[in-house]
CSV table of C-alpha atoms in Angstrom, one decimal:
chain,number,residue,atom,x,y,z
A,1,MET,CA,-22.2,-18.0,-8.0
A,2,THR,CA,-22.9,-17.1,-4.4
A,3,ASP,CA,-24.5,-14.2,-2.6
A,4,ARG,CA,-21.1,-13.4,-0.9
A,5,PRO,CA,-19.9,-10.0,-1.9
A,6,LEU,CA,-16.6,-9.6,-3.7
A,7,THR,CA,-14.1,-8.7,-1.0
A,8,LEU,CA,-10.8,-6.6,-0.8
A,9,MET,CA,-8.4,-7.1,2.1
A,10,ALA,CA,-5.6,-4.7,2.5
A,11,VAL,CA,-2.9,-5.6,5.0
A,12,HIS,CA,-1.0,-2.6,6.4
A,13,ALA,CA,1.5,-1.9,9.0
A,14,HIS,CA,0.4,1.3,10.8
A,15,PRO,CA,-2.5,3.7,11.0
A,16,ASP,CA,-2.3,6.1,8.1
A,17,ASP,CA,-0.6,3.5,5.8
A,18,GLU,CA,-4.1,2.5,4.5
A,19,ALA,CA,-4.6,5.9,3.0
A,20,THR,CA,-1.3,6.6,1.3
A,21,GLY,CA,-1.1,3.6,-1.0
A,22,THR,CA,-4.6,2.2,-1.0
A,23,GLY,CA,-6.9,5.0,0.0
A,24,GLY,CA,-8.1,5.4,-3.5
A,25,VAL,CA,-8.9,1.7,-4.2
A,26,LEU,CA,-10.6,1.4,-0.8
A,27,ALA,CA,-12.9,4.2,-1.5
A,28,GLN,CA,-13.5,3.3,-5.1
A,29,TYR,CA,-14.3,-0.4,-4.4
A,30,ALA,CA,-16.5,0.5,-1.4
A,31,ALA,CA,-18.5,2.8,-3.7
A,32,GLU,CA,-18.9,-0.2,-6.1
A,33,GLY,CA,-20.4,-2.2,-3.4
A,34,ILE,CA,-17.3,-4.3,-2.8
A,35,ARG,CA,-16.6,-5.3,0.9
A,36,THR,CA,-13.3,-3.7,2.0
A,37,VAL,CA,-11.5,-5.1,4.9
A,38,LEU,CA,-8.6,-3.3,6.4
A,39,VAL,CA,-6.1,-5.2,8.6
A,40,THR,CA,-3.6,-2.8,10.6
A,41,CYS,CA,-0.9,-4.8,12.2
A,42,THR,CA,0.6,-2.3,14.7
A,43,ASP,CA,-0.8,0.2,17.1
A,44,GLY,CA,1.3,3.1,15.8
A,45,GLY,CA,2.7,3.9,19.2
A,46,CYS,CA,6.0,5.1,17.7
A,47,GLY,CA,4.3,7.9,16.0
A,48,ASP,CA,4.3,11.6,17.2
A,49,GLY,CA,2.5,12.3,20.5
A,50,PRO,CA,0.2,15.3,21.1
A,51,GLY,CA,1.7,18.6,20.3
A,52,GLY,CA,4.2,16.8,17.9
A,53,LEU,CA,6.1,15.1,20.8
A,54,LYS,CA,8.7,12.8,19.2
A,55,PRO,CA,9.3,9.2,20.3
A,56,SER,CA,12.8,10.1,21.4
A,57,ASP,CA,11.3,12.5,24.0
A,58,PRO,CA,11.3,11.0,27.6
A,59,ALA,CA,7.7,12.3,28.0
A,60,HIS,CA,6.4,10.2,24.9
A,61,ASP,CA,3.8,7.7,25.9
A,62,PRO,CA,3.4,5.0,23.3
A,63,ALA,CA,0.3,3.7,24.9
A,64,ALA,CA,-1.5,7.0,24.8
A,65,VAL,CA,-0.3,7.6,21.2
A,66,ALA,CA,-1.7,4.2,20.2
A,67,VAL,CA,-5.1,5.2,21.7
A,68,MET,CA,-5.0,8.4,19.8
A,69,ARG,CA,-4.0,6.8,16.5
A,70,ARG,CA,-6.7,4.3,16.8
A,71,ARG,CA,-9.4,7.0,16.8
A,72,GLU,CA,-7.7,8.6,13.8
A,73,LEU,CA,-7.7,5.3,12.1
A,74,GLU,CA,-11.4,4.9,12.7
A,75,ALA,CA,-12.0,8.3,11.3
A,76,SER,CA,-10.0,7.6,8.2
A,77,CYS,CA,-11.9,4.3,7.7
A,78,ASP,CA,-15.2,6.3,8.0
A,79,VAL,CA,-14.0,8.7,5.2
A,80,LEU,CA,-13.0,5.8,2.9
A,81,LYS,CA,-16.2,3.7,3.8
A,82,VAL,CA,-14.2,0.7,4.9
A,83,SER,CA,-16.5,-2.1,5.6
A,84,ASP,CA,-14.4,-3.8,8.3
A,85,LEU,CA,-11.4,-2.8,10.3
A,86,GLU,CA,-9.2,-5.5,12.1
A,87,MET,CA,-6.4,-4.5,14.2
A,88,LEU,CA,-3.7,-7.0,15.3
A,89,ASP,CA,-2.4,-4.5,17.8
A,90,TYR,CA,1.2,-5.4,17.8
A,91,ALA,CA,3.6,-2.8,19.2
A,92,ASP,CA,5.0,-0.4,16.7
A,93,SER,CA,8.7,-1.3,15.9
A,94,GLY,CA,9.6,2.2,14.7
A,95,MET,CA,11.9,3.1,11.9
A,96,ILE,CA,14.8,1.0,11.0
A,97,GLY,CA,17.7,1.2,13.6
A,98,TRP,CA,15.4,2.5,16.3
A,99,PRO,CA,15.9,0.8,19.8
A,100,SER,CA,12.2,-0.1,19.5
A,101,ASN,CA,13.0,-2.6,16.8
A,102,ASP,CA,14.3,-4.9,19.5
A,103,ALA,CA,11.6,-4.4,22.1
A,104,PRO,CA,9.9,-7.5,23.2
A,105,GLY,CA,6.4,-7.7,21.8
A,106,SER,CA,7.2,-5.3,18.9
A,107,PHE,CA,5.9,-6.5,15.4
A,108,TRP,CA,9.3,-6.8,14.1
A,109,GLN,CA,10.3,-9.3,16.9
A,110,THR,CA,7.1,-11.3,16.5
A,111,PRO,CA,7.6,-14.8,14.9
A,112,VAL,CA,6.2,-14.7,11.4
A,113,GLU,CA,4.3,-17.9,12.1
A,114,GLU,CA,2.4,-16.3,15.0
A,115,GLY,CA,1.3,-13.2,13.1
A,116,ALA,CA,0.5,-15.2,10.0
A,117,ALA,CA,-1.7,-17.6,12.0
A,118,ARG,CA,-3.8,-14.7,13.3
A,119,LEU,CA,-4.0,-13.2,9.8
A,120,ALA,CA,-4.9,-16.6,8.3
A,121,GLU,CA,-8.0,-16.8,10.7
A,122,LEU,CA,-9.1,-13.4,9.4
A,123,MET,CA,-8.6,-14.6,5.7
A,124,ARG,CA,-10.7,-17.6,6.5
A,125,HIS,CA,-13.5,-15.5,8.0
A,126,TYR,CA,-13.7,-12.8,5.3
A,127,ARG,CA,-12.5,-15.0,2.3
A,128,PRO,CA,-11.0,-12.1,0.3
A,129,ASP,CA,-11.0,-12.2,-3.5
A,130,VAL,CA,-8.2,-9.7,-3.6
A,131,VAL,CA,-5.3,-9.2,-1.1
A,132,VAL,CA,-3.1,-6.2,-1.1
A,133,THR,CA,0.1,-5.7,1.0
A,134,TYR,CA,3.7,-4.6,0.5
A,135,ASP,CA,6.5,-6.1,-1.4
A,136,GLU,CA,9.5,-8.0,0.2
A,137,ASN,CA,11.3,-4.7,1.1
A,138,GLY,CA,8.2,-3.0,2.5
A,139,PHE,CA,8.4,-0.5,-0.3
A,140,TYR,CA,11.1,1.5,1.4
A,141,GLY,CA,12.7,-0.8,4.0
A,142,HIS,CA,10.4,-0.1,7.2
A,143,PRO,CA,10.7,-3.1,9.4
A,144,ASP,CA,6.9,-3.2,10.0
A,145,HIS,CA,6.1,-3.0,6.3
A,146,ILE,CA,8.5,-5.9,5.7
A,147,GLN,CA,6.8,-7.9,8.5
A,148,ALA,CA,3.5,-7.2,7.2
A,149,HIS,CA,4.6,-8.6,3.8
A,150,ARG,CA,5.9,-11.6,5.5
A,151,ILE,CA,3.0,-12.5,7.5
A,152,THR,CA,0.5,-12.0,4.6
A,153,MET,CA,2.4,-14.2,2.3
A,154,ALA,CA,2.8,-16.8,5.0
A,155,ALA,CA,-0.9,-16.6,6.0
A,156,LEU,CA,-2.0,-17.2,2.3
A,157,GLU,CA,0.1,-20.4,2.4
A,158,MET,CA,-1.8,-21.5,5.6
A,159,THR,CA,-5.2,-21.3,3.8
A,160,GLU,CA,-7.0,-23.0,1.0
A,161,LEU,CA,-7.8,-19.6,-0.5
A,162,THR,CA,-6.7,-18.5,-3.9
A,163,PRO,CA,-7.2,-14.7,-4.1
A,164,LYS,CA,-5.6,-12.4,-6.4
A,165,VAL,CA,-2.5,-11.0,-4.5
A,166,TYR,CA,-1.0,-7.6,-5.2
A,167,TRP,CA,2.0,-5.7,-3.8
A,168,THR,CA,1.8,-1.9,-3.7
A,169,THR,CA,4.3,0.1,-5.6
A,170,MET,CA,5.0,3.4,-7.5
A,171,PRO,CA,6.2,3.9,-10.9
A,172,ARG,CA,9.6,5.6,-11.1
A,173,SER,CA,8.1,8.2,-13.3
A,174,MET,CA,5.6,9.2,-10.5
A,175,MET,CA,8.5,9.1,-7.9
A,176,GLN,CA,10.4,11.7,-10.0
A,177,ARG,CA,7.3,14.0,-10.3
A,178,PHE,CA,6.7,13.6,-6.6
A,179,GLY,CA,10.4,14.5,-5.9
A,180,GLU,CA,10.1,17.5,-8.1
A,181,THR,CA,7.0,18.8,-6.4
A,182,MET,CA,8.5,18.5,-2.9
A,183,HIS,CA,11.5,20.4,-4.0
A,184,GLU,CA,9.2,23.1,-5.4
A,185,LEU,CA,7.5,23.2,-2.0
A,186,GLY,CA,10.7,23.5,-0.2
A,187,ASP,CA,10.0,20.5,1.9
A,188,MET,CA,12.7,18.2,0.5
A,189,PRO,CA,16.4,19.3,0.8
A,190,GLU,CA,18.8,18.2,-2.0
A,191,PRO,CA,19.8,14.7,-1.0
A,192,ASP,CA,23.4,13.6,-0.9
A,193,PRO,CA,24.4,11.2,-3.6
A,194,ALA,CA,24.0,8.0,-1.5
A,195,GLU,CA,20.4,9.1,-0.6
A,196,ALA,CA,19.6,10.1,-4.1
A,197,ALA,CA,20.8,6.6,-5.4
A,198,ALA,CA,18.6,5.0,-2.7
A,199,LEU,CA,15.5,7.1,-3.6
A,200,ALA,CA,16.1,6.3,-7.3
A,201,GLU,CA,15.6,2.6,-6.5
A,202,ILE,CA,12.3,3.0,-4.7
A,203,GLY,CA,9.4,1.9,-6.8
A,204,LEU,CA,9.6,0.1,-10.2
A,205,PRO,CA,10.1,1.1,-13.9
A,206,ASP,CA,6.8,1.9,-15.3
A,207,ASP,CA,6.9,-1.2,-17.7
A,208,GLU,CA,7.1,-3.6,-14.6
A,209,ILE,CA,3.9,-2.4,-13.1
A,210,THR,CA,1.0,-4.8,-13.9
A,211,THR,CA,-2.0,-2.9,-12.6
A,212,TRP,CA,-2.8,0.8,-12.9
A,213,VAL,CA,-6.2,1.9,-11.1
A,214,ASP,CA,-7.4,5.3,-11.8
A,215,THR,CA,-8.9,6.5,-8.5
A,216,THR,CA,-8.9,10.2,-9.5
A,217,ALA,CA,-12.7,10.5,-8.7
A,218,PHE,CA,-11.9,9.6,-5.1
A,219,ARG,CA,-8.8,11.7,-4.5
A,220,GLY,CA,-10.7,14.0,-2.2
A,221,GLN,CA,-11.6,11.1,0.0
A,222,LYS,CA,-8.0,9.9,-0.1
A,223,PHE,CA,-6.7,13.3,1.0
A,224,ASP,CA,-9.3,13.7,3.7
A,225,ALA,CA,-8.5,10.1,5.0
A,226,LEU,CA,-4.8,11.1,5.3
A,227,ALA,CA,-5.9,14.3,7.0
A,228,ALA,CA,-7.8,12.4,9.6
A,229,HIS,CA,-4.4,11.3,11.0
A,230,ALA,CA,-3.8,14.8,12.1
A,231,SER,CA,-1.4,13.9,14.9
A,232,GLN,CA,1.1,12.7,12.3
A,233,GLY,CA,0.6,15.8,10.0
A,234,GLU,CA,4.3,16.7,10.3
A,235,ASN,CA,5.3,13.4,8.9
A,236,ILE,CA,2.7,13.0,6.3
A,237,PHE,CA,4.3,15.2,3.7
A,238,PHE,CA,1.7,14.4,1.0
A,239,LEU,CA,-0.6,16.8,3.0
A,240,LYS,CA,1.7,19.7,2.4
A,241,MET,CA,1.0,19.6,-1.2
A,242,GLY,CA,-2.6,20.8,-0.6
A,243,LYS,CA,-5.7,19.0,-1.9
A,244,GLU,CA,-5.5,20.1,-5.5
A,245,ARG,CA,-1.9,19.3,-6.2
A,246,PHE,CA,-2.2,16.0,-4.1
A,247,GLY,CA,-5.0,14.9,-6.5
A,248,GLU,CA,-3.1,15.6,-9.5
A,249,LEU,CA,-0.2,13.4,-8.3
A,250,MET,CA,-1.9,10.7,-6.2
A,251,GLY,CA,-5.0,9.9,-8.3
A,252,MET,CA,-3.4,6.8,-9.8
A,253,GLU,CA,-2.7,3.7,-7.6
A,254,THR,CA,-0.3,1.1,-8.9
A,255,PHE,CA,0.4,-2.4,-8.0
A,256,VAL,CA,2.2,-5.6,-9.1
A,257,ARG,CA,0.2,-8.7,-9.3
A,258,VAL,CA,2.0,-11.6,-7.9
A,259,LYS,CA,-0.7,-14.3,-7.5
A,260,ASP,CA,-3.6,-15.0,-9.9
A,261,THR,CA,-5.8,-17.7,-11.0
A,262,THR,CA,-8.2,-15.7,-13.3
A,263,GLY,CA,-6.0,-15.4,-16.2
A,264,ALA,CA,-6.9,-11.7,-16.6
A,265,ALA,CA,-4.8,-10.1,-19.2
A,266,LEU,CA,-2.0,-7.7,-18.2
A,267,PRO,CA,-1.6,-4.8,-17.8
A,268,GLU,CA,-4.9,-4.4,-16.0
A,269,ASN,CA,-6.9,-1.4,-14.6
A,270,ASP,CA,-8.9,-3.2,-12.0
A,271,LEU,CA,-7.8,-5.4,-9.1
A,272,PHE,CA,-11.0,-7.3,-9.7
A,273,ALA,CA,-10.4,-8.1,-13.4
A,274,GLY,CA,-11.4,-11.6,-14.2
A,275,LEU,CA,-13.6,-11.8,-11.0
A,276,ARG,CA,-16.7,-9.9,-12.3
C-alpha cells in the first residue's frame, strides 16, 4: 500500500469529448477522492468560431477558435472537478474527408510513435490505475478519435505500467433510445438506408459491454460540463434534450475492459473494481 491516490486518466481527442462519454465517471470518481487526469490531444481549432462561424468559412480562424475552446475546456474541468488537465495541443484534424486531415502538424498526420512518446511521459508521471480512451474506430470513425486510441495503446506498450484499460462505448439499446429521442425533438431527419445501417453498427450489443457505471447522481454536472462548451452548442445535440431528458438517457456510462491484471469479475459496475 502507498499514499499515492488512485488515479484515472482519460485520453480524449477534442475539447468537449471529455464530457460526452466520461463526464459522469470524471465527476463521480473526483467526488470519491480519486485523482482524475484528462489528456486532450487536439486544440479543437476545427470547431465552430464565434457566432457559429463554420470551418469552411474563409473568415474562420483556427488559432482563435483554439484559444476560445481551451477556456471552455478549463470551465468544463472545473465543473467536473478534474484534478489535472494536460493538453497535447496538436492541430485539430477535422471530420473525416476534410482537407484539414492532410494538414502538416495535424493530429492525424502526427506519427503514432511521436504522440505515444509524449503520452507515455504523462503516464509515467501520473501512474494511472485506470486508463480510458476510444476503441480502434474512435467510436464513430473520427480521425482524431482513432489517433487518440492509437497513441494511447502505443504509449501503454512503452511503459512498465499495468493499469486497467477501457474503451468507451454505448449499448445498442441506448443508441436506439437516443435516436428515438432525437426524432421526437425534430433534430434528426430520417436517415437514408445506408446511413441507417451505419448508425446501427455504432456501439455494441448490450451483452458485449463489460462495465456499466451508474453516474446518474452526477448527470447535472455532466450536462453543465457540456454546456460549458457553448461555442459548439449547435453541434452538441445532447444539449437540445434539456437537462431532465439528458439525465434520463445519459446517466449510465458504459465501457469495454480490454486490459486487466486484477481479475475483477465481469460484468462490473466500477472502473476501479479489484483496485480498492
